[in-house]
Amino acid sequence: MKAIVVDAGEVGEVSKGAAPRRGLKRGLSVVDFLLRIVAALCTLGSALAMGTANETLPFATRFVKFRAEYKNIPTFVFFVTSNSIVCVYLVLSLALSFFHILRITAVKSRVLLAFLDTVMFGLLTTGASAAAAIVYIAHYGNANVNWFPFCQQYNSFCQRISGSVIGSFIAVVLFMILLLLSAISISKH
């Protein structure tokens, strides 16, 4: 049997400082869990909206038609792929995030999650940025190289892809918040 002798002043300071810190870490873990759910929904919605975006316009005859599909533009294929990968990652990371709610002292798994979040943040940002550039060209064109805007003809297609890019950028912002929360929860002070 071991006896621990601690000064009375130190005991008061430890108990006062430890409880709010534990509550803060648990609160950060709950917010982390909820943000992952919202980000997963944003990436899923973006991937589905872009993946199902298509529109067909008739030309002079009913036999000749022009069709706009996301898979005709490789950047949009990359966008759908990156959003899908990030969505699957977010769903899988919910288990680890829930574990952090139960075990607020776990540090190594938090570091691993922060590293993987950074990788997925980069993947999501590149996909969203590349798609945003194509959406901008679709809406406004580029007169210097004779690229004409085609969103005047393919209105519903352009609305879907624009909404999809917006949803993906919302997920990018949520990832920034997740990374900040990870940094706060990993820090010792």
XYZ file of N, CA and C in Angstrom:
567
model
N 0.837 -1.164 0.000
C 0.000 0.000 0.000
C 0.886 1.231 0.000
N 0.637 2.136 -0.940
C 1.456 3.329 -1.060
C 0.675 4.530 -0.546
N 1.368 5.389 0.077
C 0.755 6.625 0.562
C 1.319 7.781 -0.244
N 0.451 8.654 -0.683
C 0.881 9.817 -1.454
C 0.624 11.052 -0.611
N 1.667 11.794 -0.405
C 1.558 13.011 0.384
C 1.625 14.185 -0.576
N 0.606 15.001 -0.559
C 0.540 16.161 -1.445
C 0.153 17.361 -0.605
N 0.766 18.480 -0.909
C 0.442 19.718 -0.210
C -1.021 20.067 -0.468
N -1.714 20.599 0.519
C -3.144 20.917 0.407
C -3.406 21.948 -0.672
N -2.508 22.895 -0.866
C -2.676 23.909 -1.910
C -2.624 23.303 -3.304
N -1.762 22.300 -3.499
C -1.647 21.656 -4.806
C -2.876 20.830 -5.140
N -3.449 20.172 -4.131
C -4.630 19.354 -4.369
C -5.773 20.218 -4.878
N -5.965 21.361 -4.280
C -7.025 22.267 -4.725
C -6.809 22.742 -6.149
N -5.576 23.023 -6.508
C -5.293 23.499 -7.857
C -5.489 22.389 -8.883
N -5.074 21.180 -8.566
C -5.207 20.066 -9.501
C -6.672 19.759 -9.755
N -7.468 19.693 -8.725
C -8.872 19.341 -8.912
C -9.639 20.451 -9.621
N -9.257 21.703 -9.386
C -9.940 22.799 -10.082
C -9.586 22.827 -11.560
N -8.305 22.597 -11.882
C -7.851 22.697 -13.271
C -8.172 21.474 -14.101
N -8.240 20.310 -13.466
C -8.421 19.075 -14.222
C -9.854 18.911 -14.720
N -10.819 19.235 -13.898
C -12.218 19.030 -14.287
C -12.642 19.897 -15.470
N -12.339 21.198 -15.483
C -12.721 21.984 -16.658
C -11.984 21.540 -17.917
N -10.734 21.101 -17.771
C -9.956 20.645 -18.930
C -10.583 19.379 -19.526
N -11.007 18.468 -18.654
C -11.643 17.228 -19.133
C -12.966 17.538 -19.822
N -13.711 18.472 -19.245
C -14.985 18.867 -19.855
C -14.777 19.528 -21.203
N -13.715 20.329 -21.312
C -13.396 20.980 -22.585
C -13.034 19.943 -23.644
N -12.193 18.974 -23.253
C -11.795 17.941 -24.221
C -12.991 17.089 -24.653
N -13.875 16.767 -23.704
C -15.054 15.984 -24.067
C -15.953 16.799 -24.994
N -16.123 18.084 -24.706
C -16.929 18.951 -25.559
C -16.343 19.063 -26.958
N -15.010 19.188 -27.040
C -14.354 19.238 -28.348
C -14.549 17.931 -29.108
N -14.526 16.818 -28.384
C -14.726 15.519 -29.036
C -16.142 15.374 -29.574
N -17.124 15.877 -28.838
C -18.513 15.815 -29.301
C -18.695 16.703 -30.536
N -18.125 17.907 -30.497
C -18.209 18.807 -31.652
C -17.503 18.192 -32.854
N -16.358 17.554 -32.622
C -15.633 16.858 -33.687
C -16.509 15.793 -34.332
N -17.191 15.009 -33.511
C -18.066 13.943 -34.010
C -19.198 14.526 -34.870
N -19.823 15.584 -34.380
C -20.934 16.196 -35.120
C -20.468 16.837 -36.420
N -19.309 17.493 -36.397
C -18.782 18.105 -37.622
C -18.441 17.051 -38.673
N -17.980 15.902 -38.224
C -17.681 14.820 -39.173
C -18.962 14.325 -39.851
N -20.043 14.253 -39.106
C -21.316 13.829 -39.699
C -21.772 14.845 -40.745
N -21.712 16.132 -40.400
C -22.148 17.179 -41.337
C -21.238 17.205 -42.573
N -19.926 17.077 -42.363
C -18.995 17.073 -43.499
C -19.222 15.851 -44.390
N -19.524 14.712 -43.787
C -19.810 13.511 -44.585
C -21.055 13.715 -45.436
N -22.066 14.343 -44.859
C -23.287 14.621 -45.622
C -23.019 15.611 -46.762
N -22.178 16.605 -46.500
C -21.843 17.582 -47.553
C -21.098 16.915 -48.710
N -20.114 16.080 -48.384
C -19.359 15.430 -49.454
C -20.212 14.407 -50.195
N -21.070 13.703 -49.469
C -21.969 12.753 -50.130
C -22.926 13.484 -51.064
N -23.499 14.566 -50.573
C -24.412 15.354 -51.413
C -23.720 15.933 -52.629
N -22.494 16.402 -52.448
C -21.746 16.963 -53.576
C -21.423 15.896 -54.614
N -20.994 14.735 -54.150
C -20.669 13.654 -55.089
C -21.918 13.187 -55.833
N -23.032 13.061 -55.125
C -24.263 12.623 -55.781
C -24.795 13.673 -56.758
N -24.749 14.933 -56.348
C -25.251 15.995 -57.229
C -24.427 16.081 -58.505
N -23.110 16.008 -58.362
C -22.259 16.075 -59.558
C -22.380 14.796 -60.374
N -22.434 13.665 -59.698
C -22.496 12.388 -60.407
C -23.785 12.161 -61.176
N -24.837 12.838 -60.795
C -26.108 12.675 -61.502
C -26.447 13.877 -62.377
N -25.504 14.787 -62.524
C -25.756 15.983 -63.335
C -25.638 15.634 -64.817
N -26.709 15.825 -65.537
C -26.690 15.681 -66.992
C -27.880 16.438 -67.567
N -27.730 16.845 -68.785
C -28.810 17.551 -69.477
C -28.628 17.333 -70.971
N -29.737 17.125 -71.651
C -29.720 16.913 -73.089
C -30.501 18.036 -73.766
N -29.887 18.608 -74.789
C -30.548 19.652 -75.566
C -30.757 19.163 -76.988
N -31.949 19.315 -77.523
C -32.164 18.936 -78.918
C -31.520 19.954 -79.853
N -31.107 19.499 -80.996
C -30.531 20.385 -81.999
C -31.593 20.613 -83.074
N -31.223 20.732 -84.299
C -32.172 21.041 -85.369
C -33.163 19.901 -85.592
N -32.734 18.681 -85.370
C -33.635 17.544 -85.549
C -33.715 16.769 -84.240
N -34.653 15.885 -84.165
C -34.777 15.103 -82.943
C -33.744 13.990 -82.861
N -33.037 13.706 -83.951
C -32.031 12.656 -83.962
C -30.669 13.152 -83.500
N -30.426 14.452 -83.618
C -29.158 15.030 -83.194
C -29.391 15.784 -81.894
N -28.717 15.349 -80.833
C -28.878 15.978 -79.532
C -27.503 16.233 -78.922
N -27.425 17.282 -78.135
C -26.206 17.582 -77.392
C -26.455 17.223 -75.933
N -25.500 16.497 -75.364
C -25.672 16.027 -73.997
C -24.489 16.491 -73.147
N -24.801 17.060 -71.999
C -23.778 17.459 -71.038
C -23.846 16.510 -69.852
N -22.731 15.851 -69.563
C -22.628 14.937 -68.435
C -21.341 15.225 -67.682
N -21.364 14.912 -66.415
C -20.162 15.163 -65.613
C -18.988 14.320 -66.100
N -19.240 13.104 -66.583
C -18.141 12.217 -66.972
C -17.466 12.626 -68.282
N -18.022 13.626 -68.966
C -17.371 14.149 -70.164
C -16.215 15.086 -69.822
N -16.153 15.533 -68.583
C -15.114 16.461 -68.140
C -14.289 15.755 -67.059
N -13.027 15.443 -67.331
C -12.209 14.688 -66.371
C -12.083 15.360 -64.999
N -12.113 16.668 -64.972
C -12.039 17.368 -63.688
C -13.235 17.038 -62.810
N -14.405 16.908 -63.410
C -15.597 16.559 -62.642
C -15.536 15.107 -62.162
N -14.922 14.243 -62.949
C -14.740 12.852 -62.520
C -13.825 12.814 -61.298
N -12.754 13.611 -61.333
C -11.859 13.709 -60.176
C -12.599 14.284 -58.968
N -13.453 15.258 -59.212
C -14.244 15.866 -58.139
C -15.138 14.827 -57.468
N -15.844 14.045 -58.266
C -16.735 13.011 -57.715
C -15.915 11.960 -56.959
N -14.782 11.583 -57.520
C -13.928 10.582 -56.882
C -13.383 11.095 -55.550
N -12.882 12.316 -55.545
C -12.305 12.857 -54.307
C -13.370 13.045 -53.234
N -14.540 13.532 -53.602
C -15.618 13.682 -52.619
C -16.080 12.331 -52.088
N -16.107 11.327 -52.949
C -16.511 9.985 -52.508
C -15.499 9.390 -51.537
N -14.219 9.546 -51.844
C -13.167 9.025 -50.960
C -13.234 9.719 -49.596
N -13.381 11.027 -49.617
C -13.441 11.780 -48.360
C -14.695 11.410 -47.566
N -15.797 11.192 -48.249
C -17.033 10.794 -47.568
C -16.858 9.447 -46.874
N -16.275 8.482 -47.562
C -16.032 7.164 -46.954
C -15.084 7.300 -45.767
N -14.038 8.112 -45.925
C -13.110 8.339 -44.818
C -13.840 8.930 -43.609
N -14.678 9.926 -43.848
C -15.390 10.571 -42.742
C -16.310 9.601 -42.025
N -16.979 8.740 -42.767
C -17.859 7.743 -42.140
C -17.034 6.762 -41.306
N -15.890 6.333 -41.842
C -15.041 5.405 -41.092
C -14.407 6.079 -39.872
N -14.100 7.363 -39.988
C -13.454 8.069 -38.876
C -14.433 8.375 -37.743
N -15.721 8.198 -37.982
C -16.702 8.416 -36.914
C -16.465 7.466 -35.737
N -16.004 6.254 -36.023
C -15.738 5.291 -34.946
C -14.615 5.798 -34.041
N -13.556 6.291 -34.636
C -12.444 6.819 -33.848
C -12.841 8.094 -33.121
N -13.637 8.909 -33.763
C -14.106 10.133 -33.125
C -15.000 9.813 -31.932
N -15.837 8.796 -32.044
C -16.673 8.367 -30.924
C -15.817 7.801 -29.795
N -14.755 7.105 -30.160
C -13.811 6.589 -29.171
C -13.202 7.736 -28.374
N -12.942 8.865 -29.046
C -12.359 10.013 -28.355
C -13.344 10.660 -27.382
N -14.628 10.501 -27.618
C -15.613 10.992 -26.656
C -15.536 10.153 -25.378
N -15.349 8.840 -25.548
C -15.281 7.946 -24.397
C -13.939 8.026 -23.675
N -12.853 8.116 -24.438
C -11.506 8.172 -23.871
C -10.867 9.502 -24.242
N -11.081 10.489 -23.427
C -10.597 11.830 -23.771
C -9.096 11.969 -23.604
N -8.445 11.001 -22.966
C -7.003 11.091 -22.774
C -6.213 10.474 -23.919
N -6.860 9.863 -24.884
C -6.157 9.228 -26.001
C -5.487 10.290 -26.858
N -4.177 10.188 -27.012
C -3.426 11.200 -27.762
C -2.935 10.650 -29.095
N -2.414 9.425 -29.086
C -1.848 8.862 -30.320
C -2.905 8.731 -31.414
N -4.094 8.300 -31.038
C -5.155 8.171 -32.038
C -5.619 9.546 -32.523
N -5.544 10.540 -31.669
C -5.883 11.912 -32.097
C -4.865 12.436 -33.100
N -3.604 12.119 -32.868
C -2.554 12.549 -33.802
C -2.747 11.852 -35.146
N -3.041 10.553 -35.110
C -3.306 9.820 -36.346
C -4.500 10.415 -37.091
N -5.564 10.717 -36.369
C -6.754 11.299 -36.981
C -6.450 12.683 -37.563
N -5.651 13.468 -36.874
C -5.277 14.796 -37.382
C -4.455 14.668 -38.661
N -3.553 13.685 -38.699
C -2.754 13.472 -39.915
C -3.644 13.064 -41.088
N -4.532 12.108 -40.863
C -5.427 11.658 -41.931
C -6.399 12.764 -42.350
N -6.839 13.571 -41.394
C -7.689 14.717 -41.729
C -6.963 15.691 -42.650
N -5.688 15.894 -42.403
C -4.906 16.798 -43.242
C -4.783 16.264 -44.662
N -4.568 14.972 -44.788
C -4.485 14.358 -46.123
C -5.819 14.496 -46.857
N -6.906 14.192 -46.173
C -8.227 14.283 -46.795
C -8.612 15.732 -47.089
N -8.170 16.643 -46.251
C -8.402 18.065 -46.494
C -7.733 18.486 -47.801
N -6.514 18.025 -48.026
C -5.813 18.339 -49.270
C -6.509 17.747 -50.482
N -6.940 16.497 -50.371
C -7.641 15.851 -51.480
C -8.945 16.566 -51.806
N -9.710 16.898 -50.775
C -10.986 17.572 -50.985
C -10.797 18.973 -51.558
N -9.792 19.678 -51.081
C -9.534 21.032 -51.562
C -9.109 21.030 -53.028
N -8.271 20.083 -53.424
C -7.862 20.044 -54.827
C -9.036 19.707 -55.743
N -9.861 18.763 -55.330
C -11.028 18.415 -56.146
C -12.009 19.563 -56.274
N -12.285 20.231 -55.160
C -13.236 21.346 -55.184
C -12.686 22.533 -55.971
N -11.404 22.799 -55.822
C -10.804 23.934 -56.531
C -10.760 23.704 -58.042
N -10.405 22.508 -58.430
C -10.371 22.198 -59.862
C -11.771 22.288 -60.469
N -12.754 21.753 -59.771
C -14.126 21.820 -60.280
C -14.636 23.255 -60.303
N -14.239 24.055 -59.318
C -14.666 25.455 -59.291
C -14.128 26.217 -60.499
N -12.920 25.898 -60.923
C -12.357 26.557 -62.107
C -13.161 26.223 -63.357
N -13.560 24.967 -63.502
C -14.347 24.565 -64.665
C -15.745 25.170 -64.602
N -16.328 25.228 -63.415
C -17.657 25.829 -63.265
C -17.602 27.313 -63.620
N -16.532 27.981 -63.234
C -16.385 29.388 -63.574
C -16.322 29.576 -65.097
N -15.544 28.740 -65.755
C -15.447 28.807 -67.224
C -16.803 28.502 -67.850
N -17.522 27.550 -67.280
C -18.841 27.205 -67.822
C -19.811 28.371 -67.712
N -19.709 29.125 -66.638
C -20.615 30.255 -66.435
C -20.208 31.497 -67.227
N -18.910 31.789 -67.241
C -18.462 33.058 -67.812
C -17.610 32.925 -69.071
N -17.105 31.742 -69.345
C -16.271 31.562 -70.520
C -14.940 32.277 -70.373
N -14.201 32.333 -71.472
C -12.934 33.053 -71.513
C -12.766 33.589 -72.923
N -12.995 34.865 -73.077
C -12.961 35.476 -74.413
C -11.566 35.458 -75.021
N -10.523 35.441 -74.223
C -9.150 35.455 -74.742
C -8.813 34.199 -75.534
N -9.405 33.092 -75.190
C -9.123 31.837 -75.893
C -10.353 31.299 -76.616
N -11.371 32.140 -76.759
C -12.608 31.790 -77.452
C -13.359 30.621 -76.816
N -13.366 30.573 -75.499
C -14.191 29.611 -74.789
C -15.473 30.319 -74.399
N -16.557 29.844 -74.921
C -17.828 30.500 -74.690
C -18.540 29.857 -73.502
N -19.265 30.646 -72.752
C -20.014 30.060 -71.640
C -21.158 29.191 -72.169
N -21.280 28.007 -71.623
C -22.354 27.135 -72.100
C -23.482 26.993 -71.084
N -23.395 27.716 -69.973
C -24.456 27.613 -68.967
C -25.743 28.298 -69.398
N -25.691 29.119 -70.421
C -26.928 29.722 -70.912
C -27.804 28.669 -71.591
N -27.183 27.667 -72.192
C -27.931 26.596 -72.836
C -28.247 25.458 -71.858
N -27.274 25.086 -71.042
C -27.418 23.959 -70.114
C -27.649 24.501 -68.701
N -28.792 25.066 -68.484
C -29.066 25.763 -67.236
C -29.164 24.816 -66.041
N -29.928 23.744 -66.138
C -30.082 22.853 -64.983
C -28.784 22.106 -64.678
N -28.037 21.758 -65.705
C -26.736 21.110 -65.513
C -25.812 22.033 -64.719
N -25.774 23.283 -65.097
C -24.886 24.236 -64.428
C -25.336 24.540 -62.998
N -26.628 24.526 -62.771
C -27.095 24.739 -61.400
C -26.679 23.584 -60.499
N -26.767 22.377 -61.003
C -26.374 21.207 -60.203
C -24.886 21.191 -59.911
N -24.071 21.482 -60.926
C -22.631 21.435 -60.679
C -22.193 22.597 -59.784
N -22.848 23.734 -59.893
C -22.511 24.872 -59.021
C -22.873 24.553 -57.573
N -24.041 23.990 -57.361
C -24.441 23.596 -56.016
C -23.535 22.528 -55.432
N -23.097 21.637 -56.282
C -22.196 20.588 -55.839
C -20.866 21.157 -55.365
N -20.340 22.121 -56.097
C -19.079 22.746 -55.705
C -19.247 23.523 -54.395
N -20.375 24.180 -54.231
C -20.633 24.911 -52.981
C -20.666 23.944 -51.795
N -21.339 22.824 -51.949
C -21.384 21.826 -50.883
C -20.008 21.292 -50.528
N -19.175 21.124 -51.536
C -17.826 20.637 -51.287
C -16.990 21.680 -50.544
N -17.164 22.950 -50.882
C -16.417 23.989 -50.171
C -16.913 24.161 -48.736
N -18.168 23.868 -48.480
C -18.645 23.855 -47.093
C -17.909 22.759 -46.322
N -17.728 21.606 -46.952
C -16.969 20.524 -46.315
C -15.513 20.918 -46.100
N -14.936 21.691 -47.012
C -13.555 22.174 -46.842
C -13.463 23.046 -45.586
N -14.421 23.936 -45.406
C -14.428 24.805 -44.217
C -14.597 23.963 -42.951
N -15.444 22.951 -43.015
C -15.629 22.074 -41.856
C -14.340 21.321 -41.530
N -13.586 20.934 -42.549
C -12.293 20.286 -42.317
C -11.313 21.244 -41.653
N -11.342 22.509 -42.031
C -10.475 23.487 -41.359
C -10.806 23.556 -39.866
N -12.084 23.569 -39.557
C -12.500 23.608 -38.159
C -12.090 22.316 -37.446
N -12.240 21.176 -38.125
C -11.824 19.907 -37.531
C -10.329 19.897 -37.222
N -9.534 20.442 -38.115
C -8.085 20.485 -37.876
C -7.743 21.404 -36.709
N -8.456 22.515 -36.596
C -8.230 23.396 -35.446
C -8.638 22.712 -34.139
N -9.757 22.011 -34.154
C -10.189 21.278 -32.963
C -9.187 20.195 -32.590
N -8.630 19.534 -33.591
C -7.614 18.504 -33.314
C -6.380 19.127 -32.670
N -5.959 20.260 -33.173
C -4.797 20.931 -32.603
C -5.056 21.341 -31.153
N -6.242 21.821 -30.866
C -6.584 22.225 -29.504
C -6.633 21.016 -28.583
N -7.235 19.932 -29.055
C -7.385 18.757 -28.185
C -6.060 18.012 -27.968
N -5.126 18.142 -28.895
C -3.831 17.485 -28.735
C -2.910 18.289 -27.828
N -3.084 19.608 -27.834
C -2.196 20.463 -27.031
C -2.359 20.159 -25.548
N -1.289 20.340 -24.800
C -1.313 20.011 -23.370
C -1.797 21.168 -22.519
N -1.766 22.356 -23.056
C -2.136 23.514 -22.224
C -3.359 24.175 -22.776
